CSV table of C-alpha atoms in Angstrom, one decimal:
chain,number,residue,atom,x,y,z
Q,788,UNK,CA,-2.8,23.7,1.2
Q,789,UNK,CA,-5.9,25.4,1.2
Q,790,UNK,CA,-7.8,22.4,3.4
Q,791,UNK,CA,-5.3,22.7,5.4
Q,792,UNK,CA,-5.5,26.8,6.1
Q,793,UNK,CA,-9.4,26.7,6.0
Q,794,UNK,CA,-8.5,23.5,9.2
Q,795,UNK,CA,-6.0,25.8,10.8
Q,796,UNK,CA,-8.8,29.0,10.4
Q,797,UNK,CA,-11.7,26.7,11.9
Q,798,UNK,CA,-9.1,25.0,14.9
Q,799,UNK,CA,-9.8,28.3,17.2
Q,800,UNK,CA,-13.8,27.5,16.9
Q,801,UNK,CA,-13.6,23.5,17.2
Q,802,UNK,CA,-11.0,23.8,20.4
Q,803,UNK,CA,-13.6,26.2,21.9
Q,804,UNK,CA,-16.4,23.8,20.9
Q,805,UNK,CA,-14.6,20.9,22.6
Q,806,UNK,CA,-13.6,23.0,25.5
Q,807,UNK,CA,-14.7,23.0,29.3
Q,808,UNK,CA,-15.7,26.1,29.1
Q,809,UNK,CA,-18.6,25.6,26.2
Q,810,UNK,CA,-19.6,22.6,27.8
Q,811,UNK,CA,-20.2,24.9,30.9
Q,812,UNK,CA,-22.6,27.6,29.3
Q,813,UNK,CA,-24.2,24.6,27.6
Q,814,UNK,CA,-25.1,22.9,30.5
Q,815,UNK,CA,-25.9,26.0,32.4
Q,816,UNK,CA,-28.4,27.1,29.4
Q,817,UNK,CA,-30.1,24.1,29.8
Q,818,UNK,CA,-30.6,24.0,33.4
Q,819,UNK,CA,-31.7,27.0,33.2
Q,820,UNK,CA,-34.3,26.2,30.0
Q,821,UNK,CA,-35.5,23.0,32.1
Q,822,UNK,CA,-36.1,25.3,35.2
Q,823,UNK,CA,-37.7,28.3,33.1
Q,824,UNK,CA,-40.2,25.5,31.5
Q,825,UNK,CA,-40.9,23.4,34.7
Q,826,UNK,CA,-42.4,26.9,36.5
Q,827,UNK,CA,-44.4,28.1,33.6
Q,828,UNK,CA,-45.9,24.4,32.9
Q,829,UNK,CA,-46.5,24.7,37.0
Q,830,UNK,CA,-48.1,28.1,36.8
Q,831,UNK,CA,-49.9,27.6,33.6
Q,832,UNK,CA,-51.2,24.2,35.2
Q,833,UNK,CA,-52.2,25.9,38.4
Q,834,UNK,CA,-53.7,29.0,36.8
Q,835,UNK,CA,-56.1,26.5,34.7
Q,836,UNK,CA,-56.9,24.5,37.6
Q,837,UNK,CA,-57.9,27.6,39.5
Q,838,UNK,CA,-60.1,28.7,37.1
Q,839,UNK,CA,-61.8,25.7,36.2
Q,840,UNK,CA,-63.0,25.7,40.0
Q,841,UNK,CA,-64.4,29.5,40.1
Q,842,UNK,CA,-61.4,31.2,41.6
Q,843,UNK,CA,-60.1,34.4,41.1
Q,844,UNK,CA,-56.2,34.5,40.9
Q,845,UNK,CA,-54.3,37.8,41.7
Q,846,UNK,CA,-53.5,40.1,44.1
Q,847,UNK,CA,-56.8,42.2,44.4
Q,848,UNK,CA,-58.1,40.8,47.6
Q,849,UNK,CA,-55.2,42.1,49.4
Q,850,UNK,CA,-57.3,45.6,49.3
Q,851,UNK,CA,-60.7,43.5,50.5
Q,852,UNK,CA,-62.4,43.8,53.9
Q,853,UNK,CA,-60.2,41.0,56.3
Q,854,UNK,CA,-63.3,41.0,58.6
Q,855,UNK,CA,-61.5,39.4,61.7
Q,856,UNK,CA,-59.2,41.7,64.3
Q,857,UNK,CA,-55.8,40.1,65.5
Q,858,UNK,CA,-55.2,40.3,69.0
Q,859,UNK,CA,-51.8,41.5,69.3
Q,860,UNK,CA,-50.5,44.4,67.1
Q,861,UNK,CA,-47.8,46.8,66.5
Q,862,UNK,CA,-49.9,49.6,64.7
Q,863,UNK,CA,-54.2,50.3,64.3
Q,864,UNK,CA,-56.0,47.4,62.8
Q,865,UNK,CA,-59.2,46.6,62.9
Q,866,UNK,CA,-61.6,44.2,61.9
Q,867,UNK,CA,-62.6,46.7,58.9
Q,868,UNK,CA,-58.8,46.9,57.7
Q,869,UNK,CA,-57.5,44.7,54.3
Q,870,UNK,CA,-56.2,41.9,54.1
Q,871,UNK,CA,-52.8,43.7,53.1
Q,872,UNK,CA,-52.7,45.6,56.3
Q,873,UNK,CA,-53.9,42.1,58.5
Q,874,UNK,CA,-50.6,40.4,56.9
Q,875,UNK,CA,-48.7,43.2,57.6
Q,876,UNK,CA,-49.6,43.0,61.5
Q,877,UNK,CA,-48.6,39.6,61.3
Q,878,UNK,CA,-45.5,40.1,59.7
Q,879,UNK,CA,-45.0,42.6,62.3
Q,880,UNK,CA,-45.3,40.4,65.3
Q,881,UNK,CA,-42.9,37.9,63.7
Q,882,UNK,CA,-40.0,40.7,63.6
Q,883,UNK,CA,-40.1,41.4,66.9
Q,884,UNK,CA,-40.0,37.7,68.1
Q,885,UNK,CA,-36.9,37.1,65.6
Q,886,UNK,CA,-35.6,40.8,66.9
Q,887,UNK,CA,-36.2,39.9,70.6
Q,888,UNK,CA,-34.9,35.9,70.3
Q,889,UNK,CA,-31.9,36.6,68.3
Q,890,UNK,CA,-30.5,38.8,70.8
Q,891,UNK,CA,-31.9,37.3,74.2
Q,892,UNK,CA,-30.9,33.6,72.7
Q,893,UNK,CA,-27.4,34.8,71.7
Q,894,UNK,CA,-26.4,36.6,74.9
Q,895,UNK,CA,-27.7,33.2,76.9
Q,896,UNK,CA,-25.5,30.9,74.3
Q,897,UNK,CA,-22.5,33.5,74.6
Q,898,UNK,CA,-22.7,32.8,78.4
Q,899,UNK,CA,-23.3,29.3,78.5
Q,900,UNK,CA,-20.9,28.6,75.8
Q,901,UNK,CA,-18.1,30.4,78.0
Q,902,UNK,CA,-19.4,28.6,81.4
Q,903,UNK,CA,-18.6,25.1,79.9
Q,904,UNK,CA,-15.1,26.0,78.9
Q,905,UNK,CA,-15.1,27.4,82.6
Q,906,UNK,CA,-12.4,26.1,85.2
Q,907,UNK,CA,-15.0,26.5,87.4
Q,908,UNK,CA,-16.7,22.5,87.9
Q,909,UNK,CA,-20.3,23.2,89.0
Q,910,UNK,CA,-20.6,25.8,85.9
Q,911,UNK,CA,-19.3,23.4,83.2
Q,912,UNK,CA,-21.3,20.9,84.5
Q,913,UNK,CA,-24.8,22.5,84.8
Q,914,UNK,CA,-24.4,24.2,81.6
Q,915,UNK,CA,-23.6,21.4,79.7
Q,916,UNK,CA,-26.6,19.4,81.2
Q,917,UNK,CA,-29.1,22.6,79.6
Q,918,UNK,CA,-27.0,22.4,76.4
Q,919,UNK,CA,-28.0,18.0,76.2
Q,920,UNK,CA,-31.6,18.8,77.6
Q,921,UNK,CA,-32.7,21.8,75.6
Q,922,UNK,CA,-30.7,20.5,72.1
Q,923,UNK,CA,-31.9,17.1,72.3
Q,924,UNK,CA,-35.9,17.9,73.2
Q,925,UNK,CA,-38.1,19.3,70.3
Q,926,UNK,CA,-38.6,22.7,69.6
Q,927,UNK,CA,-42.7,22.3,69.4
Q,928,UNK,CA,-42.8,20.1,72.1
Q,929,UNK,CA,-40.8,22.9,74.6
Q,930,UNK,CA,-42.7,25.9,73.2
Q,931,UNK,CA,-46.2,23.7,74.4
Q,932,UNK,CA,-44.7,22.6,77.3
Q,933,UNK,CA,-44.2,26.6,77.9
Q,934,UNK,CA,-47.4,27.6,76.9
Q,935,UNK,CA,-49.1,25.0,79.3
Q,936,UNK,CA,-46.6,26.0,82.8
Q,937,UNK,CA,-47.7,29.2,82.0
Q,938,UNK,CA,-51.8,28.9,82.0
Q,939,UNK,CA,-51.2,26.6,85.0
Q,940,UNK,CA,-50.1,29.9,86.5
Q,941,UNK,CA,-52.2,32.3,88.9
Q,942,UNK,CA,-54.3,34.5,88.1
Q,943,UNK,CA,-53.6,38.2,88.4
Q,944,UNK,CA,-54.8,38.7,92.2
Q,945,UNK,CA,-52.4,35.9,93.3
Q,946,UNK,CA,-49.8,37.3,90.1
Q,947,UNK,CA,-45.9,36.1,91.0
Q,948,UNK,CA,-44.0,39.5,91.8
Q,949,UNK,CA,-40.8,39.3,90.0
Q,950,UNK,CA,-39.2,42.0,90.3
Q,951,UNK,CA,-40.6,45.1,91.7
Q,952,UNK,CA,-43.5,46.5,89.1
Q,953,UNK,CA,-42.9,43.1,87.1
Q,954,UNK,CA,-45.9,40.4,87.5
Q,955,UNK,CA,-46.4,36.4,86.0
Q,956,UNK,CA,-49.9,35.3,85.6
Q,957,UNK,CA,-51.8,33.1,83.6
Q,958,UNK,CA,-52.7,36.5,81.4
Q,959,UNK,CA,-49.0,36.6,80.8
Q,960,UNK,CA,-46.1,38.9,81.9
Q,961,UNK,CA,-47.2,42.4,83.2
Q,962,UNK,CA,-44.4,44.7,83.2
Q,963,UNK,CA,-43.8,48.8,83.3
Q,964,UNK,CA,-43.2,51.1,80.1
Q,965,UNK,CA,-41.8,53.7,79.7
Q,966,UNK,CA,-44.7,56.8,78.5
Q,967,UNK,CA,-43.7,57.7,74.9
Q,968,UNK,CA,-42.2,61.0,73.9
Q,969,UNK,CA,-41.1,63.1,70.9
Q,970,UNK,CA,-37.6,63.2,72.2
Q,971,UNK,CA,-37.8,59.5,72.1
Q,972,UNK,CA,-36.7,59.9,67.8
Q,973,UNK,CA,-34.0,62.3,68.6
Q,974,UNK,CA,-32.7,59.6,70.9
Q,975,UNK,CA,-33.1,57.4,68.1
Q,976,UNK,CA,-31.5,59.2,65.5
Q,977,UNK,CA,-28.2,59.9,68.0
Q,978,UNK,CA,-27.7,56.2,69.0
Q,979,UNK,CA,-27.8,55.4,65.2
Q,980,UNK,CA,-25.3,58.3,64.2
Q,981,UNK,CA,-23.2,57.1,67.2
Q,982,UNK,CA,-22.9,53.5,65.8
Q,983,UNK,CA,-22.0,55.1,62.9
Q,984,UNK,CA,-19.1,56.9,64.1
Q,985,UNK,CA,-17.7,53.6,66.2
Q,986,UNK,CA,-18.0,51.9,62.8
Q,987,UNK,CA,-15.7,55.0,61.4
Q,988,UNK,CA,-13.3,54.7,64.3
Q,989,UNK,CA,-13.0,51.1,64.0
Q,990,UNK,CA,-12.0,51.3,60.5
Q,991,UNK,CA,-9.7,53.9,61.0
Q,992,UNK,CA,-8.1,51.7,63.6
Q,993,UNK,CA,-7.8,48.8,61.3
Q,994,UNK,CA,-6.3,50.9,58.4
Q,995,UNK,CA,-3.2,52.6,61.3
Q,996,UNK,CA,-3.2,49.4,62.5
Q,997,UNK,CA,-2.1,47.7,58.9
Q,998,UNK,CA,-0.3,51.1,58.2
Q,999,UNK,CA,1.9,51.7,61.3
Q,1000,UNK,CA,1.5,48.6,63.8
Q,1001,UNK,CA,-0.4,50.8,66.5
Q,1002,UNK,CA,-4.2,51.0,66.5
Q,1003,UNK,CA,-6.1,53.7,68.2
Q,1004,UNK,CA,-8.2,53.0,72.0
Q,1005,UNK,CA,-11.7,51.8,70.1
Q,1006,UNK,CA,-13.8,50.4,72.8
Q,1007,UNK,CA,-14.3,53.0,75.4
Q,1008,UNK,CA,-14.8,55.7,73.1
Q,1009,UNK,CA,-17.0,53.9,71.0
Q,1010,UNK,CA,-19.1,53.1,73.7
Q,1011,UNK,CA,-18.7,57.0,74.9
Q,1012,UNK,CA,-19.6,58.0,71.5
Q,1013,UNK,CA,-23.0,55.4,71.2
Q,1014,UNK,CA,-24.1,56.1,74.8
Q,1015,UNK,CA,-23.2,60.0,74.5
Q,1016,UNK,CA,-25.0,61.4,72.2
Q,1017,UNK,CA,-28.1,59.7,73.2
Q,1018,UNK,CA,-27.7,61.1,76.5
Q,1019,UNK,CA,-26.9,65.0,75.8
Q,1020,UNK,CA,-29.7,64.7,73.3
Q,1021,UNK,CA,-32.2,63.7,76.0
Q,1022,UNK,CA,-30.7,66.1,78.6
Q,1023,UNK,CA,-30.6,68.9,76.6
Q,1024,UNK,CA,-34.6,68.3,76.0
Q,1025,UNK,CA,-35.0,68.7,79.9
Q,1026,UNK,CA,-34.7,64.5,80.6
Q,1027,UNK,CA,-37.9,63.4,80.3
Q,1028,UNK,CA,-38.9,60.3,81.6
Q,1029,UNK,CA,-42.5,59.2,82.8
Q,1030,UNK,CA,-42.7,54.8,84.0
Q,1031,UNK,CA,-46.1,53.7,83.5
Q,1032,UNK,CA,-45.9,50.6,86.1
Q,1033,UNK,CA,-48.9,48.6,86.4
Q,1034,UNK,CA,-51.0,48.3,89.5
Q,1035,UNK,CA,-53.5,45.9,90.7
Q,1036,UNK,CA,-57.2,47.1,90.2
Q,1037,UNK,CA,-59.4,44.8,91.3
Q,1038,UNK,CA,-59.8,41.4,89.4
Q,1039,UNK,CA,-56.6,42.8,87.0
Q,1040,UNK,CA,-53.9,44.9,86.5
Q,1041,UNK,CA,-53.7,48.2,85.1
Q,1042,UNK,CA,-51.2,50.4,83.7
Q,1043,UNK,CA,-47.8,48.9,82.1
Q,1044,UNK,CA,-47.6,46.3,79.2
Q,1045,UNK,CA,-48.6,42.6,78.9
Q,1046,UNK,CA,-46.8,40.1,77.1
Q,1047,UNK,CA,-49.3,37.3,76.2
Q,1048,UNK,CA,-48.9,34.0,77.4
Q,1049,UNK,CA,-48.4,32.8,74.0
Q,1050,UNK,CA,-45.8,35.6,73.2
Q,1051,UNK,CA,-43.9,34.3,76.7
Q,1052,UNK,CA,-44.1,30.6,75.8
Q,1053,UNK,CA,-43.0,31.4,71.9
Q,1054,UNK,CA,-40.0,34.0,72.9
Q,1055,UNK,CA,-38.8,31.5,76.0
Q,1056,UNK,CA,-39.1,28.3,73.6
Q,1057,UNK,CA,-37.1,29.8,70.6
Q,1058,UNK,CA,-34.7,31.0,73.0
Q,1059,UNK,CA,-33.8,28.4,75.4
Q,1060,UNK,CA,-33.6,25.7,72.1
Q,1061,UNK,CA,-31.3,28.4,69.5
Q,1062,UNK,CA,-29.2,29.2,72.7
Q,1063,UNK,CA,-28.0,25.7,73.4
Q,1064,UNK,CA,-26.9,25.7,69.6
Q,1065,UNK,CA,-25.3,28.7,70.2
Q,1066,UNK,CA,-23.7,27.8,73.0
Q,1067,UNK,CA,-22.0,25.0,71.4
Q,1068,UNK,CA,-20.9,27.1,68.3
Q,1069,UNK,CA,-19.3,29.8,71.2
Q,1070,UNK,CA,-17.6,26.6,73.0
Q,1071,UNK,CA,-15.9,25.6,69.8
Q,1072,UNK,CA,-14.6,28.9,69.0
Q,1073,UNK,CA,-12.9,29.5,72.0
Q,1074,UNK,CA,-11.7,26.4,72.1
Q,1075,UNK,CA,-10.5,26.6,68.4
Q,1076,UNK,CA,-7.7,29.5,70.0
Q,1077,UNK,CA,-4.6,28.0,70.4
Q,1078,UNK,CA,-3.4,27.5,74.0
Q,1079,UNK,CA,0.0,29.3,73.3
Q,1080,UNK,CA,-2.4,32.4,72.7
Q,1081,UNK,CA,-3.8,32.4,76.5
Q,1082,UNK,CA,-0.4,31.5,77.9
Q,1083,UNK,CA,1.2,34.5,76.4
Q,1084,UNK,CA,-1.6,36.9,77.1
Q,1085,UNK,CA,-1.3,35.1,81.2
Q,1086,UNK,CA,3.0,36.1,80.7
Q,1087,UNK,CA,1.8,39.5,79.7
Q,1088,UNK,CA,0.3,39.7,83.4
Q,1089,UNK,CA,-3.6,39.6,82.1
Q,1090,UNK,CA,-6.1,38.6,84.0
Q,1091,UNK,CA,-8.7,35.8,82.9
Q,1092,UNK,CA,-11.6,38.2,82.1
Q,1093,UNK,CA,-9.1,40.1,80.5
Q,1094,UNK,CA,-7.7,37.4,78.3
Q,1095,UNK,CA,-11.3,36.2,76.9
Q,1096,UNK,CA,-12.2,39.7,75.9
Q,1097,UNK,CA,-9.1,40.6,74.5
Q,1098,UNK,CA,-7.7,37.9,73.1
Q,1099,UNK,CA,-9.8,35.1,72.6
Q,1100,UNK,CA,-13.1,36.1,71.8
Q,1101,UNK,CA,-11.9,37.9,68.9
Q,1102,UNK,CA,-9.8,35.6,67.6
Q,1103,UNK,CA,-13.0,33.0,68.3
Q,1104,UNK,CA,-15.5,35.0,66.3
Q,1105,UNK,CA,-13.9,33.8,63.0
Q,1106,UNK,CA,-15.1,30.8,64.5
Q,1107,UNK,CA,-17.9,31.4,65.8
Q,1108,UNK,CA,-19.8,34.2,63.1
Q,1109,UNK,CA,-20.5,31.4,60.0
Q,1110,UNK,CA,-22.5,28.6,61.8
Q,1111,UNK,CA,-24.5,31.2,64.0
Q,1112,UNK,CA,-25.4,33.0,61.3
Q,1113,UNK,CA,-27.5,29.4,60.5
Q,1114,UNK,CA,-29.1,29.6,63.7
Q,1115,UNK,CA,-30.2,33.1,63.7
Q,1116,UNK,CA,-32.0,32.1,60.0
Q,1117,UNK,CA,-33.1,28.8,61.8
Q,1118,UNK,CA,-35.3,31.0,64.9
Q,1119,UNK,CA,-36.3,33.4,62.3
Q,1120,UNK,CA,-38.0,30.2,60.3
Q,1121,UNK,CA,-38.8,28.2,63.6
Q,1122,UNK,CA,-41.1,31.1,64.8
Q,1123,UNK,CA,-43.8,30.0,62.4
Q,1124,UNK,CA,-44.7,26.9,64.9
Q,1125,UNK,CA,-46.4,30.2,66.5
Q,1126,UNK,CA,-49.6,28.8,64.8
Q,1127,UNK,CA,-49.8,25.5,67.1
Q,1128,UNK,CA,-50.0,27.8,70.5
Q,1129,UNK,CA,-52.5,30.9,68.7
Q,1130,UNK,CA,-49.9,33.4,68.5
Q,1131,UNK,CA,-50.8,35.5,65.2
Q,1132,UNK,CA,-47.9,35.5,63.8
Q,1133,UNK,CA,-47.5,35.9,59.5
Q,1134,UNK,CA,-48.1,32.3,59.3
Q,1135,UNK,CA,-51.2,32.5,61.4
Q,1136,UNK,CA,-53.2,35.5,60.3
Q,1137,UNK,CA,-52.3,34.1,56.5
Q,1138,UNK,CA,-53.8,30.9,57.5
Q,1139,UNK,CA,-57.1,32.5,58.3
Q,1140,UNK,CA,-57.0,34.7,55.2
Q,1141,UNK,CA,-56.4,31.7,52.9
Q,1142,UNK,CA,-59.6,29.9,54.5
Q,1143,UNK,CA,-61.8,33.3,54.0
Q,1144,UNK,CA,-60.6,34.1,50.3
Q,1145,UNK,CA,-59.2,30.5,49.3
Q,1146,UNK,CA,-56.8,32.7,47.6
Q,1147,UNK,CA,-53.9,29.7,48.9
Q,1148,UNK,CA,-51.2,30.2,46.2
Q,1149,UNK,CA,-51.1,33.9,46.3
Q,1150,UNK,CA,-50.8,34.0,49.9
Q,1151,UNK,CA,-48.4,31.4,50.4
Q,1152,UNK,CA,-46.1,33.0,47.8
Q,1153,UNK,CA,-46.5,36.1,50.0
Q,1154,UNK,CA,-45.3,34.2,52.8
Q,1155,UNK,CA,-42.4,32.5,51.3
Q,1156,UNK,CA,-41.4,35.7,49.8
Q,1157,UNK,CA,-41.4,37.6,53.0
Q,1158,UNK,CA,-39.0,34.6,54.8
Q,1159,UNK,CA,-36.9,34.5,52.2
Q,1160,UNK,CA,-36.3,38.6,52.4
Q,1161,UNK,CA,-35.6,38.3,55.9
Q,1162,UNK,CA,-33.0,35.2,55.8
Q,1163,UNK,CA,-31.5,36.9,52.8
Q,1164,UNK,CA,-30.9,39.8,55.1
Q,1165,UNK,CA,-29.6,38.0,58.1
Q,1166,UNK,CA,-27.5,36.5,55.8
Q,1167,UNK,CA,-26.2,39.8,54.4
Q,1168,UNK,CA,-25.8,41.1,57.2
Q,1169,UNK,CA,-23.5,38.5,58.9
Q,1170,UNK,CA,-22.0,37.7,55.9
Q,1171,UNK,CA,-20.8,41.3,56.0
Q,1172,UNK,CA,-19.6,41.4,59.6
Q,1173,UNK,CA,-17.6,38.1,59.0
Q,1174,UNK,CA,-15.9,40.0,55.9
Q,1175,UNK,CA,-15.1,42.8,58.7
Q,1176,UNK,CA,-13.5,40.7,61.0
Q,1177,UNK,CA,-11.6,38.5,58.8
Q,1178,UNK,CA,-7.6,38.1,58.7
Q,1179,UNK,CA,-5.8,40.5,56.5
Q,1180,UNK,CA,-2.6,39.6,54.8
């Protein structure tokens, strides 16, 4: 009897021994002990190497003298600045190509994707012949072929006029700005406080929605709201607005903003390659609505425009949000091919510092670092909206 009580005591402990869920934290301890042990041999092993050869491992050089300028920046540098503020040009210029491709390349996919699920023949057809062409052609090879139409261009006294106060050249794109302002933060601060309040009002539409059936008017007086407050803000300063356009001087331009050539070639090849993805990803969410849906909204006397706004899109962005949240994080990682065309980018003002301090692992660590808090960002960020606009129920 008293084996048998001391088995019954100890069954508890042996069924959790034998259980799933041991086995689990087991095998999940030592994945994690192989994982932990495999970086600090790697480090360990690296660190030895490093010294063994003379050099210096850390971060200190990040305060050191970079000794070389970049071309294009966003704030002062100089060739006296660190290397710390030399990356953090270069991490600069990548933003704004990922900021200024994501939204050009997904307001061309959002149209091309709706033009090939178009009645209309000649648009279904062209744009599915730049969805097979730009898809199915390298991205390097179409950001070269870019950069070389564009030196091929004239130079600025024979420049291609555009658009009125807009110029192409071989120098790049030449177009106005508008003079900066105090009043220009104000402005600022009110568009962000009026996304904030369409955010409120759509969530307060959602929640009488789900309470009572009826939801409150949301677009036009969120867009009232985000265009609003900007605008009394800047008319109650006295609407200031000065347009530095750029004028032909001689043997070059003056005035306004150029866009290098390699910026044009980078922006126009990331764009036209992500927006034939996108435009695929839009095609199969719209076509993923059920045809019953547009037949009803056609019996409720809507008209076309008013159907794909209304009633598919939205139902399409559940769709349509998961697989382009991939293709945002693939043009945020593709705009490192920068470096082949000389656009200093973060890859290619690292490059230059790991050949001047040899300071390789540290730097590419940086790099990695810095790509991997941007595409977990994106990622949060989408992730977030597609949580917004999921089905409730």
């Amino acid at each position: 009897m008293p084996q048998a009580a001391a088995r019954g005591d100890a069954s508890p402990v042996v069924a959790f021994l034998e259980s799933q869920t041991f086995r689990a934290i087991v095998y999940q301890f030592f994945t994690a002990g192989t994982v932990a042990f495999l970086l600090w041999y790697v480090s360990t092993n690296a660190a030895d190497n490093l010294v063994r050869q003379g050099i210096a491992t850390g971060f200190s050089f990040l305060q050191q003298e970079a000794g070389y300028d970049v071309g294009e920046k966003w704030i002062e540098h100089s060739a006296r600045d660190s290397y710390a503020q030399t990356i953090l040009v270069g991490l600069l210029n990548t933003l704004y190509v990922s900021v200024l491709g994501v939204i050009l390349a997904t307001l061309l996919g959002t149209l091309l994707g709706i033009a090939r699920v178009s009645r209309n023949w000649l648009s279904a057809k062209l744009s599915a012949a730049y969805v097979e062409v730009f898809r199915n052609t390298p991205l390097l090879l179409q950001i070269i072929f870019w950069y070389a139409l564009l030196r091929q261009l004239p130079p600025p006294r024979q420049a291609l006029d555009l658009l009125p106060g807009v110029f192409l050249t071989n120098r790049g794109l030449i177009h106005p700005t508008i003079v900066s302002d105090p009043i220009h933060l104000w402005i600022l601060g009110g568009l962000i406080l009026g996304v904030a309040l369409s955010v409120l009002l759509v969530r307060r539409s959602r929640l009488r929605r789900e309470k009572t059936g009826k939801a409150l008017p949301v677009f036009w007086p969120s867009a009232a709201t985000i265009t609003g407050l900007p605008l009394l803000i800047w008319i109650a300063w006295g609407m200031p607005f000065t347009l530095d356009v750029p004028a032909l001087r001689g043997f070059n331009f003056t005035g306004g903003t150029y866009q290098s050539p390699e910026l044009v070639a980078l922006v126009t090849g990331l764009v036209t390659y992500i927006s034939a993805f996108i435009a695929e990803i839009v095609r199969s969410g719209i076509e993923s609505v059920g045809h019953g849906q547009r037949e009803a909204a056609r019996s409720l006397g809507l008209r076309e425009g008013h159907i794909l706004r209304l009633v598919v899109l939205p139902q399409a962005l559940r769709v349509i949000v998961p697989p382009l949240t991939g293709q945002y994080l693939n043009l945020v990682k593709d705009s490192s091919l920068a470096v082949y065309i000389g656009y200093p980018d973060l890859v290619s003002v690292s490059n230059t510092a790991v050949n001047q301090t040899g300071q390789a692992v540290e730097i590419i660590f940086l790099m990695m670092l810095v790509y991997l808090t941007i595409s977990l960002s994106i990622s949060l960020l989408m992730n977030w909206y597609n949580r917004a606009i999921a089905l409730r129920g």
